[in-house]
Amino acid sequence: MNNFWIKIKNLRVNISEKEILKWINLNFEIWKNYCLLWKNWSGKSTLSSVLAWSPKYEVKSWEVEINWKNLFSLSPEDRSREWIFLSFQNVPEIHWIKLSEYLRTIYNVHLEWRLDNTWLKWWLSPFLFKRFVKKYLEELWIKEEFLDRDLNVGFSGWEKRKIEILQMKLIGPKYIILDEIDSWLDLDAFKTVATLLKSLDNKDNCIIVITHYFTILDYINIDKVYVLKDWVVEREWGKELVSEIKEKGFE
Ligand code: ADP
Ligand code: MG
């Protein structure tokens, strides 16, 4: 998998005529982990949403490559197929879709893609899926009755994060984009989420931590830190930069 990457060249993004991202240049290689340490309102959620696909934003330049393909020619579904997974800052609640059916569908679709299987349908039935997913529920301390609830509806911040981690376990994404997962969690919940995420880290995936906050860096092993200043990705040093910012602030 070593020559897979996301390459962002001169990315510009507007929202209703307002420039939000200007000339962003970044590379993410699949076997490394990254931290984008950007201050508040600098466009962290904009960048995450644009990579995963959001109709809200106007993309002004199109040179983003993923695994040798043009990212912007890919539908959200195709991006998922290229192994992008976005963990939202604000996880959406979706009525009328049962958690179990959602999980079963993404699991089956990804399995089909992975096996490149067009002739044999492997789809796990609701009954078999419930049996299969049980071990993950236990690992993540999720009660089985959650499966019958609507997707994230009324879940706490902590429960929503656990459901996202469950999704990652089921489909094994290669690019895991975490948009401020530190928000909405108390310290204990945060520690558990960070530890679970660390356990997902391997040489075959790329964790992209997007945050303005530092604590998660104590848990996830980061190879490269990108700091944004005056719209430009100014510095891309290693972890020593983090201690410098902790001391002196972003300016
Ligand atoms: P971050 O996640 O880093 O806090 P965002 O990506 O959410 O930043 O927002 C970046 C900038 O874009 C902010 O100045 C914000 O006010 C602006 N912005 C976000 N959404 C909209 C919108 N719907 N209309 C106008 N401006 C927006
Ligand atoms: Mg944000």
mmCIF file of C-alpha atoms and ligand atoms in Angstrom:
data_model
loop_
_atom_site.group_PDB
_atom_site.id
_atom_site.type_symbol
_atom_site.label_atom_id
_atom_site.label_comp_id
_atom_site.label_asym_id
_atom_site.label_seq_id
_atom_site.Cartn_x
_atom_site.Cartn_y
_atom_site.Cartn_z
ATOM 1 C CA MET A 1 0.000 0.000 0.000
ATOM 2 C CA ASN A 2 3.057 2.225 0.187
ATOM 3 C CA ASN A 3 2.377 4.346 -2.848
ATOM 4 C CA PHE A 4 -1.077 5.459 -1.849
ATOM 5 C CA TRP A 5 -1.669 9.018 -0.759
ATOM 6 C CA ILE A 6 -3.836 12.099 -0.798
ATOM 7 C CA LYS A 7 -2.127 15.049 -2.493
ATOM 8 C CA ILE A 8 -3.724 18.465 -2.137
ATOM 9 C CA LYS A 9 -2.404 21.156 -4.454
ATOM 10 C CA ASN A 10 -3.488 24.803 -4.244
ATOM 11 C CA LEU A 11 -6.895 23.946 -2.840
ATOM 12 C CA ARG A 12 -9.242 26.925 -2.721
ATOM 13 C CA VAL A 13 -12.704 26.734 -1.233
ATOM 14 C CA ASN A 14 -15.447 29.367 -0.968
ATOM 15 C CA ILE A 15 -18.771 29.513 0.714
ATOM 16 C CA SER A 16 -21.257 32.038 -0.610
ATOM 17 C CA GLU A 17 -18.503 34.149 -2.231
ATOM 18 C CA LYS A 18 -16.418 34.159 0.923
ATOM 19 C CA GLU A 19 -12.968 32.605 0.629
ATOM 20 C CA ILE A 20 -12.485 30.048 3.371
ATOM 21 C CA LEU A 21 -9.477 28.063 2.237
ATOM 22 C CA LYS A 22 -6.771 29.581 0.055
ATOM 23 C CA TRP A 23 -3.881 27.790 -1.564
ATOM 24 C CA ILE A 24 -3.760 24.812 0.705
ATOM 25 C CA ASN A 25 -0.948 22.391 -0.109
ATOM 26 C CA LEU A 26 -0.769 19.165 1.855
ATOM 27 C CA ASN A 27 0.229 15.560 1.354
ATOM 28 C CA PHE A 28 -0.928 12.580 3.332
ATOM 29 C CA GLU A 29 0.887 9.303 2.828
ATOM 30 C CA ILE A 30 -0.966 6.194 3.834
ATOM 31 C CA TRP A 31 1.515 4.736 6.301
ATOM 32 C CA LYS A 32 1.925 7.935 8.340
ATOM 33 C CA ASN A 33 -0.252 9.855 10.819
ATOM 34 C CA TYR A 34 -0.745 13.602 10.669
ATOM 35 C CA CYS A 35 -1.959 16.409 12.828
ATOM 36 C CA LEU A 36 -3.381 19.609 11.382
ATOM 37 C CA LEU A 37 -3.017 22.037 14.215
ATOM 38 C CA TRP A 38 -5.134 24.939 13.040
ATOM 39 C CA LYS A 39 -6.719 27.551 15.207
ATOM 40 C CA ASN A 40 -10.466 28.135 15.533
ATOM 41 C CA TRP A 41 -12.442 29.228 12.435
ATOM 42 C CA SER A 42 -9.434 28.583 10.219
ATOM 43 C CA GLY A 43 -11.285 26.068 8.052
ATOM 44 C CA LYS A 44 -10.709 22.721 9.735
ATOM 45 C CA SER A 45 -14.261 21.515 9.257
ATOM 46 C CA THR A 46 -14.322 23.007 5.762
ATOM 47 C CA LEU A 47 -11.285 20.994 4.728
ATOM 48 C CA SER A 48 -12.630 17.779 6.273
ATOM 49 C CA SER A 49 -16.030 18.180 4.617
ATOM 50 C CA VAL A 50 -14.552 18.999 1.234
ATOM 51 C CA LEU A 51 -12.383 15.869 1.322
ATOM 52 C CA ALA A 52 -15.319 13.656 2.234
ATOM 53 C CA TRP A 53 -17.732 15.586 -0.048
ATOM 54 C CA SER A 54 -20.080 18.382 0.828
ATOM 55 C CA PRO A 55 -22.325 20.281 -1.593
ATOM 56 C CA LYS A 56 -22.258 23.289 0.738
ATOM 57 C CA TYR A 57 -18.835 24.443 -0.420
ATOM 58 C CA GLU A 58 -17.691 25.797 -3.760
ATOM 59 C CA VAL A 59 -14.383 24.230 -4.658
ATOM 60 C CA LYS A 60 -12.330 26.641 -6.779
ATOM 61 C CA SER A 61 -9.385 24.498 -7.693
ATOM 62 C CA TRP A 62 -9.471 20.853 -8.372
ATOM 63 C CA GLU A 63 -6.049 19.393 -7.896
ATOM 64 C CA VAL A 64 -6.613 16.861 -5.185
ATOM 65 C CA GLU A 65 -5.442 13.374 -5.905
ATOM 66 C CA ILE A 66 -6.352 10.260 -3.979
ATOM 67 C CA ASN A 67 -4.744 6.924 -4.778
ATOM 68 C CA TRP A 68 -3.881 8.289 -8.271
ATOM 69 C CA LYS A 69 -7.429 9.492 -8.980
ATOM 70 C CA ASN A 70 -8.895 12.981 -9.029
ATOM 71 C CA LEU A 71 -10.793 13.250 -5.756
ATOM 72 C CA PHE A 72 -13.346 15.668 -7.183
ATOM 73 C CA SER A 73 -14.383 13.269 -9.909
ATOM 74 C CA LEU A 74 -15.470 10.830 -7.209
ATOM 75 C CA SER A 75 -18.905 10.629 -5.579
ATOM 76 C CA PRO A 76 -19.134 10.323 -1.790
ATOM 77 C CA GLU A 77 -19.625 6.617 -2.277
ATOM 78 C CA ASP A 78 -16.521 6.336 -4.459
ATOM 79 C CA ARG A 79 -14.525 8.275 -1.887
ATOM 80 C CA SER A 80 -15.565 5.814 0.721
ATOM 81 C CA ARG A 81 -14.449 3.124 -1.664
ATOM 82 C CA GLU A 82 -11.043 4.827 -1.822
ATOM 83 C CA TRP A 83 -11.056 4.338 1.959
ATOM 84 C CA ILE A 84 -11.785 7.852 3.229
ATOM 85 C CA PHE A 85 -13.664 7.980 6.507
ATOM 86 C CA LEU A 86 -14.675 11.269 8.096
ATOM 87 C CA SER A 87 -15.414 11.496 11.768
ATOM 88 C CA PHE A 88 -17.589 14.600 11.991
ATOM 89 C CA GLN A 89 -17.122 17.424 14.457
ATOM 90 C CA ASN A 90 -20.908 17.358 14.879
ATOM 91 C CA VAL A 91 -22.074 13.833 14.199
ATOM 92 C CA PRO A 92 -25.418 13.994 12.356
ATOM 93 C CA GLU A 93 -28.557 12.312 13.699
ATOM 94 C CA ILE A 94 -30.567 10.488 11.065
ATOM 95 C CA HIS A 95 -34.179 9.589 11.664
ATOM 96 C CA TRP A 96 -35.870 6.542 10.131
ATOM 97 C CA ILE A 97 -32.621 4.665 9.581
ATOM 98 C CA LYS A 98 -32.009 1.963 12.126
ATOM 99 C CA LEU A 99 -28.461 1.711 13.438
ATOM 100 C CA SER A 100 -28.339 -2.026 12.745
ATOM 101 C CA GLU A 101 -29.450 -1.582 9.116
ATOM 102 C CA TYR A 102 -26.973 1.233 8.556
ATOM 103 C CA LEU A 103 -24.083 -0.800 9.967
ATOM 104 C CA ARG A 104 -25.111 -3.929 8.095
ATOM 105 C CA THR A 105 -25.288 -2.030 4.822
ATOM 106 C CA ILE A 106 -21.886 -0.340 5.093
ATOM 107 C CA TYR A 107 -20.316 -3.616 6.200
ATOM 108 C CA ASN A 108 -21.775 -5.590 3.332
ATOM 109 C CA VAL A 109 -21.017 -2.976 0.689
ATOM 110 C CA HIS A 110 -17.406 -2.656 1.786
ATOM 111 C CA LEU A 111 -16.987 -6.407 1.940
ATOM 112 C CA GLU A 112 -18.300 -6.664 -1.589
ATOM 113 C CA TRP A 113 -15.845 -4.000 -2.783
ATOM 114 C CA ARG A 114 -12.976 -5.610 -0.954
ATOM 115 C CA LEU A 115 -13.659 -8.990 -2.463
ATOM 116 C CA ASP A 116 -14.333 -7.308 -5.786
ATOM 117 C CA ASN A 117 -17.223 -9.607 -5.897
ATOM 118 C CA THR A 118 -19.771 -8.920 -8.573
ATOM 119 C CA TRP A 119 -21.144 -12.390 -9.069
ATOM 120 C CA LEU A 120 -21.536 -13.791 -5.620
ATOM 121 C CA LYS A 121 -23.604 -11.854 -3.111
ATOM 122 C CA TRP A 122 -22.155 -12.280 0.337
ATOM 123 C CA TRP A 123 -24.568 -9.979 2.096
ATOM 124 C CA LEU A 124 -25.023 -10.943 5.718
ATOM 125 C CA SER A 125 -28.669 -11.204 6.675
ATOM 126 C CA PRO A 126 -29.962 -9.052 9.564
ATOM 127 C CA PHE A 127 -29.899 -12.134 11.759
ATOM 128 C CA LEU A 128 -26.316 -13.125 10.942
ATOM 129 C CA PHE A 129 -25.107 -9.536 11.089
ATOM 130 C CA LYS A 130 -26.456 -9.122 14.616
ATOM 131 C CA ARG A 131 -24.547 -12.214 15.669
ATOM 132 C CA PHE A 132 -21.407 -11.014 13.909
ATOM 133 C CA VAL A 133 -21.447 -7.483 15.302
ATOM 134 C CA LYS A 134 -21.915 -8.662 18.889
ATOM 135 C CA LYS A 135 -18.215 -9.013 19.645
ATOM 136 C CA TYR A 136 -17.596 -5.411 18.550
ATOM 137 C CA LEU A 137 -20.459 -4.167 20.709
ATOM 138 C CA GLU A 138 -18.887 -5.896 23.681
ATOM 139 C CA GLU A 139 -15.446 -4.481 22.924
ATOM 140 C CA LEU A 140 -16.867 -0.967 22.769
ATOM 141 C CA TRP A 141 -19.326 -1.312 25.660
ATOM 142 C CA ILE A 142 -22.311 -0.604 23.400
ATOM 143 C CA LYS A 143 -25.582 -2.116 24.557
ATOM 144 C CA GLU A 144 -27.245 -4.407 22.056
ATOM 145 C CA GLU A 145 -30.528 -2.507 22.221
ATOM 146 C CA PHE A 146 -28.804 0.433 20.517
ATOM 147 C CA LEU A 147 -29.006 -1.551 17.277
ATOM 148 C CA ASP A 148 -32.758 -0.988 17.183
ATOM 149 C CA ARG A 149 -32.536 2.769 17.623
ATOM 150 C CA ASP A 150 -32.444 5.377 14.864
ATOM 151 C CA LEU A 151 -28.934 6.304 13.724
ATOM 152 C CA ASN A 152 -27.370 8.543 16.392
ATOM 153 C CA VAL A 153 -30.744 10.012 17.338
ATOM 154 C CA GLY A 154 -30.532 11.107 20.961
ATOM 155 C CA PHE A 155 -27.111 9.501 21.439
ATOM 156 C CA SER A 156 -24.656 11.326 23.697
ATOM 157 C CA GLY A 157 -21.398 12.689 22.274
ATOM 158 C CA TRP A 158 -19.582 9.730 23.727
ATOM 159 C CA GLU A 159 -22.036 7.192 22.289
ATOM 160 C CA LYS A 160 -21.804 8.808 18.847
ATOM 161 C CA ARG A 161 -18.016 8.524 18.898
ATOM 162 C CA LYS A 162 -18.238 4.883 19.869
ATOM 163 C CA ILE A 163 -20.575 4.248 16.934
ATOM 164 C CA GLU A 164 -18.057 5.924 14.618
ATOM 165 C CA ILE A 165 -15.278 3.723 15.958
ATOM 166 C CA LEU A 166 -17.517 0.710 15.444
ATOM 167 C CA GLN A 167 -17.934 1.761 11.805
ATOM 168 C CA MET A 168 -14.155 2.043 11.438
ATOM 169 C CA LYS A 169 -13.749 -1.449 12.856
ATOM 170 C CA LEU A 170 -16.326 -2.826 10.429
ATOM 171 C CA ILE A 171 -14.977 -1.275 7.237
ATOM 172 C CA GLY A 172 -11.281 -0.648 7.966
ATOM 173 C CA PRO A 173 -10.818 2.747 6.263
ATOM 174 C CA LYS A 174 -7.305 3.786 5.223
ATOM 175 C CA TYR A 175 -7.676 7.542 5.631
ATOM 176 C CA ILE A 176 -9.301 8.355 8.941
ATOM 177 C CA ILE A 177 -10.051 12.064 9.213
ATOM 178 C CA LEU A 178 -10.867 13.146 12.750
ATOM 179 C CA ASP A 179 -12.411 16.616 12.833
ATOM 180 C CA GLU A 180 -12.072 17.858 16.400
ATOM 181 C CA ILE A 181 -13.107 14.602 17.976
ATOM 182 C CA ASP A 182 -12.012 16.158 21.257
ATOM 183 C CA SER A 183 -15.076 18.397 21.332
ATOM 184 C CA TRP A 184 -18.199 17.257 23.236
ATOM 185 C CA LEU A 185 -16.348 14.690 25.335
ATOM 186 C CA ASP A 186 -15.513 14.860 28.995
ATOM 187 C CA LEU A 187 -12.002 13.879 30.003
ATOM 188 C CA ASP A 188 -12.690 10.210 30.784
ATOM 189 C CA ALA A 189 -14.715 9.649 27.619
ATOM 190 C CA PHE A 190 -12.038 11.423 25.631
ATOM 191 C CA LYS A 191 -9.298 9.191 27.066
ATOM 192 C CA THR A 192 -11.243 6.079 26.140
ATOM 193 C CA VAL A 193 -11.976 7.292 22.613
ATOM 194 C CA ALA A 194 -8.339 8.268 22.089
ATOM 195 C CA THR A 195 -7.166 4.871 23.338
ATOM 196 C CA LEU A 196 -9.612 3.065 21.044
ATOM 197 C CA LEU A 197 -8.421 5.136 18.103
ATOM 198 C CA LYS A 198 -4.831 4.342 18.940
ATOM 199 C CA SER A 199 -5.693 0.646 18.804
ATOM 200 C CA LEU A 200 -6.904 1.147 15.211
ATOM 201 C CA ASP A 201 -3.608 2.694 14.152
ATOM 202 C CA ASN A 202 -1.468 0.495 11.915
ATOM 203 C CA LYS A 203 1.098 0.782 9.116
ATOM 204 C CA ASP A 204 -1.613 0.394 6.545
ATOM 205 C CA ASN A 205 -3.702 3.402 7.494
ATOM 206 C CA CYS A 206 -3.342 7.129 7.859
ATOM 207 C CA ILE A 207 -4.901 8.967 10.788
ATOM 208 C CA ILE A 208 -5.410 12.678 10.150
ATOM 209 C CA VAL A 209 -6.120 14.504 13.381
ATOM 210 C CA ILE A 210 -7.597 17.957 12.781
ATOM 211 C CA THR A 211 -7.731 20.018 15.927
ATOM 212 C CA HIS A 212 -6.776 23.179 17.733
ATOM 213 C CA TYR A 213 -6.285 21.269 20.930
ATOM 214 C CA PHE A 214 -3.341 19.152 21.978
ATOM 215 C CA THR A 215 -4.369 16.366 24.308
ATOM 216 C CA ILE A 216 -5.019 13.762 21.632
ATOM 217 C CA LEU A 217 -1.392 13.995 20.576
ATOM 218 C CA ASP A 218 -0.454 12.256 23.814
ATOM 219 C CA TYR A 219 -2.331 9.189 22.573
ATOM 220 C CA ILE A 220 -1.932 8.914 18.832
ATOM 221 C CA ASN A 221 1.515 8.650 17.375
ATOM 222 C CA ILE A 222 1.916 11.544 14.922
ATOM 223 C CA ASP A 223 4.583 11.624 12.217
ATOM 224 C CA LYS A 224 3.976 15.136 10.944
ATOM 225 C CA VAL A 225 2.303 18.301 12.199
ATOM 226 C CA TYR A 226 0.977 20.949 9.815
ATOM 227 C CA VAL A 227 0.262 24.414 11.151
ATOM 228 C CA LEU A 228 -1.798 26.922 9.191
ATOM 229 C CA LYS A 229 -0.922 30.583 9.398
ATOM 230 C CA ASP A 230 -2.241 33.415 7.220
ATOM 231 C CA TRP A 231 -3.890 30.867 4.939
ATOM 232 C CA VAL A 232 -0.655 29.104 4.168
ATOM 233 C CA VAL A 233 0.431 25.805 5.609
ATOM 234 C CA GLU A 234 3.366 27.439 7.169
ATOM 235 C CA ARG A 235 5.224 24.811 9.013
ATOM 236 C CA GLU A 236 5.326 21.084 8.881
ATOM 237 C CA TRP A 237 7.739 20.078 11.531
ATOM 238 C CA GLY A 238 7.535 17.180 13.871
ATOM 239 C CA LYS A 239 6.223 17.047 17.385
ATOM 240 C CA GLU A 240 8.662 19.608 18.823
ATOM 241 C CA LEU A 241 6.491 22.240 17.150
ATOM 242 C CA VAL A 242 3.617 21.206 19.388
ATOM 243 C CA SER A 243 5.561 22.035 22.541
ATOM 244 C CA GLU A 244 6.453 25.393 21.021
ATOM 245 C CA ILE A 245 2.802 26.235 20.312
ATOM 246 C CA LYS A 246 1.745 25.049 23.756
ATOM 247 C CA GLU A 247 4.200 27.516 25.193
ATOM 248 C CA LYS A 248 3.789 30.541 22.926
ATOM 249 C CA GLY A 249 0.350 30.119 21.317
ATOM 250 C CA PHE A 250 -0.392 30.094 17.569
ATOM 251 C CA GLU A 251 0.995 33.567 16.882
HETATM 252 P P1 ADP B 1 -13.030 25.492 11.973
HETATM 253 O O1 ADP B 1 -13.583 24.112 11.812
HETATM 254 O O2 ADP B 1 -11.546 25.563 11.792
HETATM 255 O O3 ADP B 1 -13.412 26.120 13.266
HETATM 256 P P2 ADP B 1 -14.806 26.129 9.757
HETATM 257 O O4 ADP B 1 -14.309 25.318 8.611
HETATM 258 O O5 ADP B 1 -16.002 25.637 10.472
HETATM 259 O O6 ADP B 1 -13.613 26.402 10.803
HETATM 260 O O7 ADP B 1 -15.102 27.616 9.249
HETATM 261 C C1 ADP B 1 -14.116 28.399 8.594
HETATM 262 C C2 ADP B 1 -14.653 29.778 8.287
HETATM 263 O O8 ADP B 1 -15.729 29.677 7.382
HETATM 264 C C3 ADP B 1 -15.179 30.522 9.511
HETATM 265 O O9 ADP B 1 -14.769 31.847 9.455
HETATM 266 C C4 ADP B 1 -16.681 30.382 9.374
HETATM 267 O O10 ADP B 1 -17.375 31.468 9.952
HETATM 268 C C5 ADP B 1 -16.865 30.344 7.863
HETATM 269 N N1 ADP B 1 -18.067 29.612 7.482
HETATM 270 C C6 ADP B 1 -18.352 28.304 7.748
HETATM 271 N N2 ADP B 1 -19.572 27.951 7.279
HETATM 272 C C7 ADP B 1 -20.082 29.084 6.720
HETATM 273 C C8 ADP B 1 -21.322 29.397 6.066
HETATM 274 N N3 ADP B 1 -22.289 28.477 5.912
HETATM 275 N N4 ADP B 1 -21.481 30.663 5.596
HETATM 276 C C9 ADP B 1 -20.508 31.602 5.756
HETATM 277 N N5 ADP B 1 -19.336 31.368 6.362
HETATM 278 C C10 ADP B 1 -19.117 30.128 6.842
HETATM 279 MG MG MG B 2 -14.606 22.865 13.015
#
